[in-house]
Amino acid sequence: IFTISLILGTTITISSNHWIMAWAGLEINTLAILPLISKSHHPRAIEAATKYFLTQAAASTLLLFSSMNNAWYTGQWDITQLTHPTSCLVLTTAISMKLGLVPFHFWFPEVMQGTSLIIGLLLSTAMKFPPITLLYMTSPSLNPTLLTTLAILSVAVGGWMGLNQTQIRKIMAFSSISHLGWMAIVISYNPKLTLLNFYLYTMMTAAVFLTLNSIKALKLPTLLTSWTKSPALNTVLLLTLLSLAGLPPLTGFLPKWFIIQELTKQDMAPAATVISLLSLLSLFFYLRLAYCATITLPPHTTNHVKQWRTNKPVNLSIAILTTLSLALLPMSPM
């Protein structure tokens, strides 16, 4: 029931023309994911669900307020007709809260840490889709300076804060924040690039989360001993992480390349330089994950309990997603 409600809420939001419909879809989404977050009945999970509910409720209220304000001034309830500057400002705030853009990012790592890997994957991909479609539809009227500022801050904070983490879900949360920065910087100039970036990000993140889920790794020390469990999967995890970091021969480079190109076309070369340099920070913690997963092989000086090697075949979806997140760069001319 909850999964169907999630799909329903997302569909309502992305197919709506009226602000109230979009708001209703977002609410259905929030209410459907809450039981999934708190499914384990652990105090951490309950706390995560509470934090998630409070931030999303505040964001939805702001969204409703901005659309009502716009309707009050212009008489328009259509999503694409959001023209009043105050409404645009409030809407940008609301959607930043929904997505977890800096400075509204504090709830996201906490919520990710409190829940399981699969629900963490849902939170960082599926739950970001409706707000991004709303941004896509209102992008012509939003303030580009504000979005660029939020984006650069997001990439910076996502990089800096991820450096000091040992919990994999928190690292993935900060990685998500910095990717959202890349999406937000280009939304005013070329919204299609934002969507492309989001699709590729979803694919690569899904590959990483499903891999981690199959080797049952929640923190870096677990990852250190996981290579005995399924060596091939670990080796490929290294490449998927590098793809997520955006290194050239892999898929993850494609959106970054296009976004930098678009920014230079818009005479925003300084912003492009800054955001590229800041993404080196996130490269560092992806490399740390990759290092823990594959490059540090025994003999160690420390005594580790080795994990049993599993003979069960790797899930097909992991194989497909991983292949896609490594090999899609040649499709860039299309």
PDB file of C-alpha atoms in Angstrom, residues 152 155 182 185 245 256-257 259-261 263 268-283:
ATOM      1  CA  ILE A 152      27.712  26.416  -5.007  1.00  0.00           C
ATOM      2  CA  VAL A 155      28.521  21.432  -3.535  1.00  0.00           C
ATOM      3  CA  TRP A 182      25.130  20.535  -9.758  1.00  0.00           C
ATOM      4  CA  ILE A 185      23.107  25.577 -10.846  1.00  0.00           C
ATOM      5  CA  ALA A 245      32.508  11.191  -8.569  1.00  0.00           C
ATOM      6  CA  LYS A 256      29.242  17.419 -15.323  1.00  0.00           C
ATOM      7  CA  TRP A 257      30.759  17.972 -18.764  1.00  0.00           C
ATOM      8  CA  ILE A 259      26.801  21.496 -17.197  1.00  0.00           C
ATOM      9  CA  ILE A 260      30.266  23.068 -17.350  1.00  0.00           C
ATOM     10  CA  GLN A 261      29.777  23.618 -21.091  1.00  0.00           C
ATOM     11  CA  LEU A 263      27.781  27.501 -17.748  1.00  0.00           C
ATOM     12  CA  MET A 268      29.611  31.866 -15.925  1.00  0.00           C
ATOM     13  CA  ALA A 269      33.130  30.465 -16.245  1.00  0.00           C
ATOM     14  CA  PRO A 270      34.086  31.512 -12.656  1.00  0.00           C
ATOM     15  CA  ALA A 271      31.070  29.643 -11.234  1.00  0.00           C
ATOM     16  CA  ALA A 272      31.939  26.607 -13.370  1.00  0.00           C
ATOM     17  CA  THR A 273      35.542  26.701 -12.117  1.00  0.00           C
ATOM     18  CA  VAL A 274      34.473  26.998  -8.484  1.00  0.00           C
ATOM     19  CA  ILE A 275      31.922  24.181  -8.697  1.00  0.00           C
ATOM     20  CA  SER A 276      34.422  21.894 -10.491  1.00  0.00           C
ATOM     21  CA  LEU A 277      37.091  22.519  -7.864  1.00  0.00           C
ATOM     22  CA  LEU A 278      34.607  21.906  -5.061  1.00  0.00           C
ATOM     23  CA  SER A 279      33.593  18.578  -6.574  1.00  0.00           C
ATOM     24  CA  LEU A 280      37.172  17.439  -5.919  1.00  0.00           C
ATOM     25  CA  LEU A 281      36.184  17.349  -2.244  1.00  0.00           C
ATOM     26  CA  SER A 282      33.525  14.754  -2.930  1.00  0.00           C
ATOM     27  CA  LEU A 283      35.983  12.855  -5.144  1.00  0.00           C
TER      28      LEU A 283
END
